[in-house]
CSV table of C-alpha atoms in Angstrom, one decimal:
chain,number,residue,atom,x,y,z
C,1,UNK,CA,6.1,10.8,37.1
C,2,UNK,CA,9.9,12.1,37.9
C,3,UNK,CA,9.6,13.7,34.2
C,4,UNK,CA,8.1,13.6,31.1
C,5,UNK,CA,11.5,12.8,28.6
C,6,UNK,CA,12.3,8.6,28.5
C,7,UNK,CA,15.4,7.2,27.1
C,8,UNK,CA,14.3,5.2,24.0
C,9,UNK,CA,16.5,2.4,24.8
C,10,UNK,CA,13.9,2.2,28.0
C,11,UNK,CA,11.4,1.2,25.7
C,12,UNK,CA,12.7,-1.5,23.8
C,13,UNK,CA,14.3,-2.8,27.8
C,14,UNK,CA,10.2,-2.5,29.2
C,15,UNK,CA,8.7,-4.0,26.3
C,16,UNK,CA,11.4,-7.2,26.3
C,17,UNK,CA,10.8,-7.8,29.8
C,18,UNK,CA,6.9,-7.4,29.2
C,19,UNK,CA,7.4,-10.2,26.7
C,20,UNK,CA,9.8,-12.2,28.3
C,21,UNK,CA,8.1,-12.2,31.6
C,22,UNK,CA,12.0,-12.5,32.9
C,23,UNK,CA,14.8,-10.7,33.6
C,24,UNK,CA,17.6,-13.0,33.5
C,25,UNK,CA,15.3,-14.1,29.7
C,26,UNK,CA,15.5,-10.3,29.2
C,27,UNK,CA,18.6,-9.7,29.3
C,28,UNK,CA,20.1,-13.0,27.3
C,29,UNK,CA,17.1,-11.4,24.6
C,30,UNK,CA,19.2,-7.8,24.7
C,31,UNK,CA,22.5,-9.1,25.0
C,32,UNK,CA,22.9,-7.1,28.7
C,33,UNK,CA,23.9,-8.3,31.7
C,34,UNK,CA,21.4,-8.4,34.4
C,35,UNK,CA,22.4,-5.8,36.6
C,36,UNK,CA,22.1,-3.7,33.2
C,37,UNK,CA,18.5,-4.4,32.5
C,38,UNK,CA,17.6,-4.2,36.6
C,39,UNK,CA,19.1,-0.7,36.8
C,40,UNK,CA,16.8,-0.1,33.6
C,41,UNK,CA,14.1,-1.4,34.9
C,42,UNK,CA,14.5,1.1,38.0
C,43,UNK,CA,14.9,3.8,35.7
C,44,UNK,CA,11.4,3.2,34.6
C,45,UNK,CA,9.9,2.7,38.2
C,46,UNK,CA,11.2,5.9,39.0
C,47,UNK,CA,10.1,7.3,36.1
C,48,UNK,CA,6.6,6.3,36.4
C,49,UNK,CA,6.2,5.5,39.9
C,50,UNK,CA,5.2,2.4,39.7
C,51,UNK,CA,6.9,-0.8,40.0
C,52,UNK,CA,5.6,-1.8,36.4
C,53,UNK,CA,6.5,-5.9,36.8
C,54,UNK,CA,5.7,-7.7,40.5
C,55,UNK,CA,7.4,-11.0,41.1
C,56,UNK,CA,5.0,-13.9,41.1
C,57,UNK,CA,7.4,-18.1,41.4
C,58,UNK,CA,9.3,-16.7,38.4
C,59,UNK,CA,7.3,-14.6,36.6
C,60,UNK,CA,7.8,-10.4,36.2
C,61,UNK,CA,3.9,-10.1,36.0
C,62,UNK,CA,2.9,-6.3,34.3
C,63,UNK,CA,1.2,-4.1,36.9
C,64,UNK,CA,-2.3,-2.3,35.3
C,65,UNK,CA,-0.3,0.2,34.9
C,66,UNK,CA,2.1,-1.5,32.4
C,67,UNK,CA,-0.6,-3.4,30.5
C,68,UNK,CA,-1.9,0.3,29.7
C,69,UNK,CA,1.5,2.0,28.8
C,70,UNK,CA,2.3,-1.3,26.5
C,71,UNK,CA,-0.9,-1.0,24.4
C,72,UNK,CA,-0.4,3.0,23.8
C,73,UNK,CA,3.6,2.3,23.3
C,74,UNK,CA,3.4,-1.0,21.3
C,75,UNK,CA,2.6,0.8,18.0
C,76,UNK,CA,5.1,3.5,17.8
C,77,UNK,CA,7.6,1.3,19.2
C,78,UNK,CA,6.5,-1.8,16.3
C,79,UNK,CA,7.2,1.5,14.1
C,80,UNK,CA,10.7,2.6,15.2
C,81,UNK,CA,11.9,-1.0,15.1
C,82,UNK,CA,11.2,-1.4,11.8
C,83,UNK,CA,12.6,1.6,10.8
C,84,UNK,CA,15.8,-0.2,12.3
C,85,UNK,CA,15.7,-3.4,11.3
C,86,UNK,CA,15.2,-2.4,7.1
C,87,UNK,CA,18.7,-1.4,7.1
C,88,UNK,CA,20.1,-4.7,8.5
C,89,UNK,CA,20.4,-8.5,7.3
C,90,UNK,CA,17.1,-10.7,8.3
C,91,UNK,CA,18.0,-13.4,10.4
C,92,UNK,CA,14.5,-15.4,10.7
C,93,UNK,CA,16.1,-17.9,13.5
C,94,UNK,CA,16.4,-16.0,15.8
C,95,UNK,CA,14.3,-11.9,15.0
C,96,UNK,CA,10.7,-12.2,16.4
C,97,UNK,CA,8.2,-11.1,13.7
C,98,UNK,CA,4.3,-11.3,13.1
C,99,UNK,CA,3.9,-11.7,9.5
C,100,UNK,CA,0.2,-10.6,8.3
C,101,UNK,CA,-1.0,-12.8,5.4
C,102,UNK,CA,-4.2,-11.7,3.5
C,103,UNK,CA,-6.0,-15.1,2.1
C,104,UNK,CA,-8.4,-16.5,1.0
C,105,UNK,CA,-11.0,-19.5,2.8
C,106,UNK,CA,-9.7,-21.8,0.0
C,107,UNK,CA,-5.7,-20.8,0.0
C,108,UNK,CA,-5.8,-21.0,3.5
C,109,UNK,CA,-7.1,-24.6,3.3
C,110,UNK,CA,-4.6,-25.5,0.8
C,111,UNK,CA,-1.6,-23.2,1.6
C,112,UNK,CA,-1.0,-23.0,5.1
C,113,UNK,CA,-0.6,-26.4,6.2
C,114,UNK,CA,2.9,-27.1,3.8
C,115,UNK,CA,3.4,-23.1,4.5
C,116,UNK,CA,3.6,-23.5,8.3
C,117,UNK,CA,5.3,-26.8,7.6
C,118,UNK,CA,8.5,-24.9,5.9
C,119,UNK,CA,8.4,-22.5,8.7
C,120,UNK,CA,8.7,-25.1,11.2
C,121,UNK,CA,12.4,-24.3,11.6
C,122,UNK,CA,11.8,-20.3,12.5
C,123,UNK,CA,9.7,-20.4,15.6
C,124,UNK,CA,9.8,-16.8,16.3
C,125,UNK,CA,7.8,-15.9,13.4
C,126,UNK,CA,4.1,-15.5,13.6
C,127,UNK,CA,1.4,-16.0,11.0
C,128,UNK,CA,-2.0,-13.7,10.9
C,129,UNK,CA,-4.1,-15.2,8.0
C,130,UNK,CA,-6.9,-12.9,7.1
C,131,UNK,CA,-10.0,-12.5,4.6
C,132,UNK,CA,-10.1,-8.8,3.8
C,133,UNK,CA,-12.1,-7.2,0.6
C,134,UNK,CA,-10.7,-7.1,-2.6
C,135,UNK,CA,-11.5,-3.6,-2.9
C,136,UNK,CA,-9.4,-2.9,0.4
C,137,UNK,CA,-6.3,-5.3,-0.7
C,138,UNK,CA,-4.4,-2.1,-1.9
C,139,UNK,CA,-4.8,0.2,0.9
C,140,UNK,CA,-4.1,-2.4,3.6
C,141,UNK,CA,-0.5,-3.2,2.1
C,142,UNK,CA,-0.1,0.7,1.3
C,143,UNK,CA,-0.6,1.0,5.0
C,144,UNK,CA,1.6,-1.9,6.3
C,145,UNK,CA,-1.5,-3.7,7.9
C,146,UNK,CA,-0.8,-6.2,5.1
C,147,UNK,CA,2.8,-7.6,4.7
C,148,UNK,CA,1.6,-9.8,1.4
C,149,UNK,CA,-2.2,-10.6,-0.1
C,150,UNK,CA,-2.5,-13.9,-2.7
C,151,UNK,CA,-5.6,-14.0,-4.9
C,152,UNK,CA,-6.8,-14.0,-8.6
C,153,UNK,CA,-5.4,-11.7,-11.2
C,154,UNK,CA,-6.8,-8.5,-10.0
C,155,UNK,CA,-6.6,-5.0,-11.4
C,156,UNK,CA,-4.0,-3.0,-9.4
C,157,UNK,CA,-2.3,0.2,-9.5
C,158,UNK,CA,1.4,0.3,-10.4
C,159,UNK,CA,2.5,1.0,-6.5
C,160,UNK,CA,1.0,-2.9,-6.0
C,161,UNK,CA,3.3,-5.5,-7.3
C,162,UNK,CA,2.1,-8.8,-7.7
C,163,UNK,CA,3.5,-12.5,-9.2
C,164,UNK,CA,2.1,-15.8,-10.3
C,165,UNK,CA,2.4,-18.0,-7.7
C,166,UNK,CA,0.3,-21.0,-8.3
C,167,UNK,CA,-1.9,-22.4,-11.0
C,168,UNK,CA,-4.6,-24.4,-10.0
C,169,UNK,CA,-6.9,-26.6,-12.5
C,170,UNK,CA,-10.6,-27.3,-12.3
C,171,UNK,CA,-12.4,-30.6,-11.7
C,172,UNK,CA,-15.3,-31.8,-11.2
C,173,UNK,CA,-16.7,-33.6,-7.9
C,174,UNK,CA,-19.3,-36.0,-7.8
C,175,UNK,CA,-20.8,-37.9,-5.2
C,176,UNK,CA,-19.3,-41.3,-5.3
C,177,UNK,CA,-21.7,-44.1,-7.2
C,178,UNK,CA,-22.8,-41.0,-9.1
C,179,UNK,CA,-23.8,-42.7,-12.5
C,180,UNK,CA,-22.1,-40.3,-14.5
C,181,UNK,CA,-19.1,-40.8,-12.3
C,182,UNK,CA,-18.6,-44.7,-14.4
C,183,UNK,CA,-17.4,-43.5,-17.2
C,184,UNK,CA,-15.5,-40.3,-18.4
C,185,UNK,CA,-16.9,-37.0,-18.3
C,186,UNK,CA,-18.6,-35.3,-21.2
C,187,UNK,CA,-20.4,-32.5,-22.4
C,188,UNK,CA,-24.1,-33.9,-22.6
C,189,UNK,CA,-23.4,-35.5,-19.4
C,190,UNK,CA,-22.0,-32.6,-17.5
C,191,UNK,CA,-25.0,-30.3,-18.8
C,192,UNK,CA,-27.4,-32.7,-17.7
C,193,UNK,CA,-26.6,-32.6,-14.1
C,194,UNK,CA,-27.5,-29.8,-11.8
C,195,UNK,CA,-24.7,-27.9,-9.9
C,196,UNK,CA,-23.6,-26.2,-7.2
C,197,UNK,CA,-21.9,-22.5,-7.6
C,198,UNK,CA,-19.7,-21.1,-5.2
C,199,UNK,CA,-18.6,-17.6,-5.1
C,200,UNK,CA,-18.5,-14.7,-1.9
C,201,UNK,CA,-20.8,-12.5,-5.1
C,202,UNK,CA,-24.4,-13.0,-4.9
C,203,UNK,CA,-24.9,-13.2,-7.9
C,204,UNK,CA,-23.3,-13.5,-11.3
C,205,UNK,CA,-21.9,-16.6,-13.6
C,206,UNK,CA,-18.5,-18.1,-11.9
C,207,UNK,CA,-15.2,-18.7,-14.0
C,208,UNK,CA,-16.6,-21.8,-15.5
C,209,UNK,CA,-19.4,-20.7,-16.7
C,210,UNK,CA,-17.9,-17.8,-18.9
C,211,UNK,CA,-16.0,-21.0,-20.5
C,212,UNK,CA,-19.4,-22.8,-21.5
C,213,UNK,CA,-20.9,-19.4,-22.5
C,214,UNK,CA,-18.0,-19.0,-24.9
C,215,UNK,CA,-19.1,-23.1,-26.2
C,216,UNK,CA,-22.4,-21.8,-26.4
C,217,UNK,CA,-24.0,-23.8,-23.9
C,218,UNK,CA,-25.0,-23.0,-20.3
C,219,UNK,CA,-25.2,-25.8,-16.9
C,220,UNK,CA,-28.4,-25.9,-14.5
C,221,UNK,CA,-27.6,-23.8,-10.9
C,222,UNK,CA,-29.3,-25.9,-8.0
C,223,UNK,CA,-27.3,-24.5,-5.6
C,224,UNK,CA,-24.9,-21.0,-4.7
C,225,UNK,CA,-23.1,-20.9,-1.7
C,226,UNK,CA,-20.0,-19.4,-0.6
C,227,UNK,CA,-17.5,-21.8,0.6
C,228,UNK,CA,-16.0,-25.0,-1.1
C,229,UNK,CA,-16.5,-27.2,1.4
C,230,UNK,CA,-19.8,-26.8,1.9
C,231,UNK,CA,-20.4,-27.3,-1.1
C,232,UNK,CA,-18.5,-30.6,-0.9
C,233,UNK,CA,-20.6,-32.2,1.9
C,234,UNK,CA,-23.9,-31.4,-0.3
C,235,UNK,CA,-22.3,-33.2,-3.4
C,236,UNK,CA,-21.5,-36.0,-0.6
C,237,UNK,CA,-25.1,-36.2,0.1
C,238,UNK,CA,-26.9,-35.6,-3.3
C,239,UNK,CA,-26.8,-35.6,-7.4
C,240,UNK,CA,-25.1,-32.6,-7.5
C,241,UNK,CA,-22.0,-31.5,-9.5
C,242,UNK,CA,-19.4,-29.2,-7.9
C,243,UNK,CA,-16.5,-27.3,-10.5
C,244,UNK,CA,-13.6,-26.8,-8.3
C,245,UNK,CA,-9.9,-26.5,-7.4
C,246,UNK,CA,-7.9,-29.5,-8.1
C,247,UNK,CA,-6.0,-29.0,-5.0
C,248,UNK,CA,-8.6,-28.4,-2.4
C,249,UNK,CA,-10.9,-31.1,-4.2
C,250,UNK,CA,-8.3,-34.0,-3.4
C,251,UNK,CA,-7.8,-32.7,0.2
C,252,UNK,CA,-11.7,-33.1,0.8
C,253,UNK,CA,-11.6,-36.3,-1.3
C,254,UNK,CA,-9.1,-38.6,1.1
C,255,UNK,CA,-12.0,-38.0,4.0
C,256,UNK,CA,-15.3,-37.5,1.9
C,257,UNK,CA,-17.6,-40.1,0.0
C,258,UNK,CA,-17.0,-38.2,-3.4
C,259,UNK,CA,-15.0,-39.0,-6.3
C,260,UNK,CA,-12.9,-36.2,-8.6
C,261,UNK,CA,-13.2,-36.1,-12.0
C,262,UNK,CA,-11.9,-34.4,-15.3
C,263,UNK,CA,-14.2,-31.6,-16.7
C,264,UNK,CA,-16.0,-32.2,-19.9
C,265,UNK,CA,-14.0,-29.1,-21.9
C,266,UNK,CA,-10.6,-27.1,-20.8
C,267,UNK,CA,-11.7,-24.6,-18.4
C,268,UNK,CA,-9.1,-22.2,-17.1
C,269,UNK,CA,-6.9,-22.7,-14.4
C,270,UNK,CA,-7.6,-20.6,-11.4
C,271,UNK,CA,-4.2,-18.5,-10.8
C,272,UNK,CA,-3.2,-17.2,-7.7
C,273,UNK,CA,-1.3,-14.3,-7.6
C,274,UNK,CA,1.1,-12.7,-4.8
C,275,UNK,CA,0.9,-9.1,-4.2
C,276,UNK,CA,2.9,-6.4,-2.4
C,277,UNK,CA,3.2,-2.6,-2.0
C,278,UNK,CA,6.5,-2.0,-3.8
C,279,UNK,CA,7.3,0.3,-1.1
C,280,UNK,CA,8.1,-2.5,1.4
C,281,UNK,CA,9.8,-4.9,-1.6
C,282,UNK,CA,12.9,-4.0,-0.7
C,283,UNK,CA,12.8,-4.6,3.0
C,284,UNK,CA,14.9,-7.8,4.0
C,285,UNK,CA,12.2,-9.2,6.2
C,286,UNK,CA,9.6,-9.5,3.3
C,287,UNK,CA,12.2,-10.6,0.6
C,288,UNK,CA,12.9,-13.5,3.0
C,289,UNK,CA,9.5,-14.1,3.4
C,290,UNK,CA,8.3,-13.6,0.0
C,291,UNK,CA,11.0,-16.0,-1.0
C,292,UNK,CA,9.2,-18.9,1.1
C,293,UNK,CA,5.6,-17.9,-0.5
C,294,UNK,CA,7.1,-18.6,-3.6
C,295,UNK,CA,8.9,-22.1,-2.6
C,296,UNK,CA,5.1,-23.7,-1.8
C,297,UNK,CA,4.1,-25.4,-4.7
């Protein structure tokens, strides 16, 4: 290498060619003429000694030498952007950003499809959905490795700030011809069925259940699994009843043989909730984006 001190503005120049695969895209990216971003690009060849990008048909394809230096530089260069861009307006049209989402197997089912919908307009943003523990939720957003998390009212600290965003009520499924399915639902009828249970805990009663507890009476577990639809194709193909989220519950409905009804007694809604590390929520990128969370209904 000719030395071991780079120009930062280098860095943002390598990694936008890297990602535009393009110097004449590369430069319309930077707002630099051509000649600009080629006389960058030397900088860095000379720099490393290596030519960095080849030309391949119209391509500037990364050398292996590249691909290395963009997966050590990529996080302390993520960092330093971001450091910038806080301190000036959002403009989702036309800023490229990954967005990391922490959900739920249920909210993805019924959230992202009208969430991705809305962001139909913005196609430089990126979605990461992922499952992570409950009892990690605060440290990933204290650490940025979460932008936002949705799920039940949890216990959090005050750094975590957190909103209603939905309220969800619970039916019942039933497979359809189900003789309790003729008629409304009541009590007796509910408690003489069998049911399934679904919860990520091995064990325990779910939200329903602390409802009947408080009525003084208690349903018959057949089955415990841990995701809804699952449990859906078993109430498709037997007796059993399945206490669930309205809105995921119609979603399997228009393409399964079951049929949604109301529960015998008012059970409570299941909430979801959206949380962030208050020391993001003033960061215009994530009030934008928190903004269109909240617009999904």
């Amino acid at each position: 290498m000719a030395g071991t001190r780079l120009d930062l503005n280098l860095l943002h120049v390598f990694d936008t060619i890297y990602r535009e695969g393009s110097l004449t895209r590369a430069a319309k990216a930077l707002h630099l003429t051509q000649p600009a971003v080629s006389h960058s690009l030397s900088r860095l060849r000379d720099h490393f000694d290596d030519p960095l990008f080849t030309r391949q048909g119209n391509q500037m394809v990364p050398t292996p030498l590249a691909r290395r230096f963009l997966e050590s530089m990529k996080p302390g260069l993520t960092q330093i952007q971001g450091a910038v861009n806080q301190f000036h307006a959002f403009d989702p049209a036309n800023q490229r950003k990954t967005y990391s989402l922490g959900l739920r197997d249920v909210l993805e089912s019924t959230f992202l499809p009208q969430f991705m919908q809305r962001l139909d307009p913005y196609p430089e943003l990126e979605i990461a959905s992922k499952r992570i523990p409950r009892r990690e939720m605060e440290t990933q957003l204290a650490a940025g490795k979460l932008d936002f998390a949705v799920d039940v009212l949890l216990p959090v600290s005050s750094q975590t700030s957190h909103e209603l965003l939905r309220q969800d009520r619970l039916v019942v499924l039933a497979q359809k011809g189900h003789p309790l399915a003729s008629k409304a639902l009541d009590m007796d009828g509910y408690l003489s069925a069998r049911h399934v249970l679904v919860s990520s805990r091995t064990e325990g009663p779910g939200i329903e259940d602390f409802e009947l507890s408080r009525l003084g009476v208690q349903r018959s577990i057949r089955l415990r699994c841990q995701h809804y639809y699952a449990a859906c194709r078993v109430v498709e193909a037997t007796d059993l009843l399945l206490t669930m989220p309205e809105t995921y519950a119609r979603i399997i409905a228009e393409r399964a043989n079951i049929t949604i009804m109301n529960p015998p007694a008012d059970l409570p809604s299941l909430d979801a909730h959206l949380y962030w590390h208050k020391a993001y929520g003033q960061e215009p990128a994530l009030i934008w984006f928190r903004e269109q969370l909240k617009a999904i209904q």
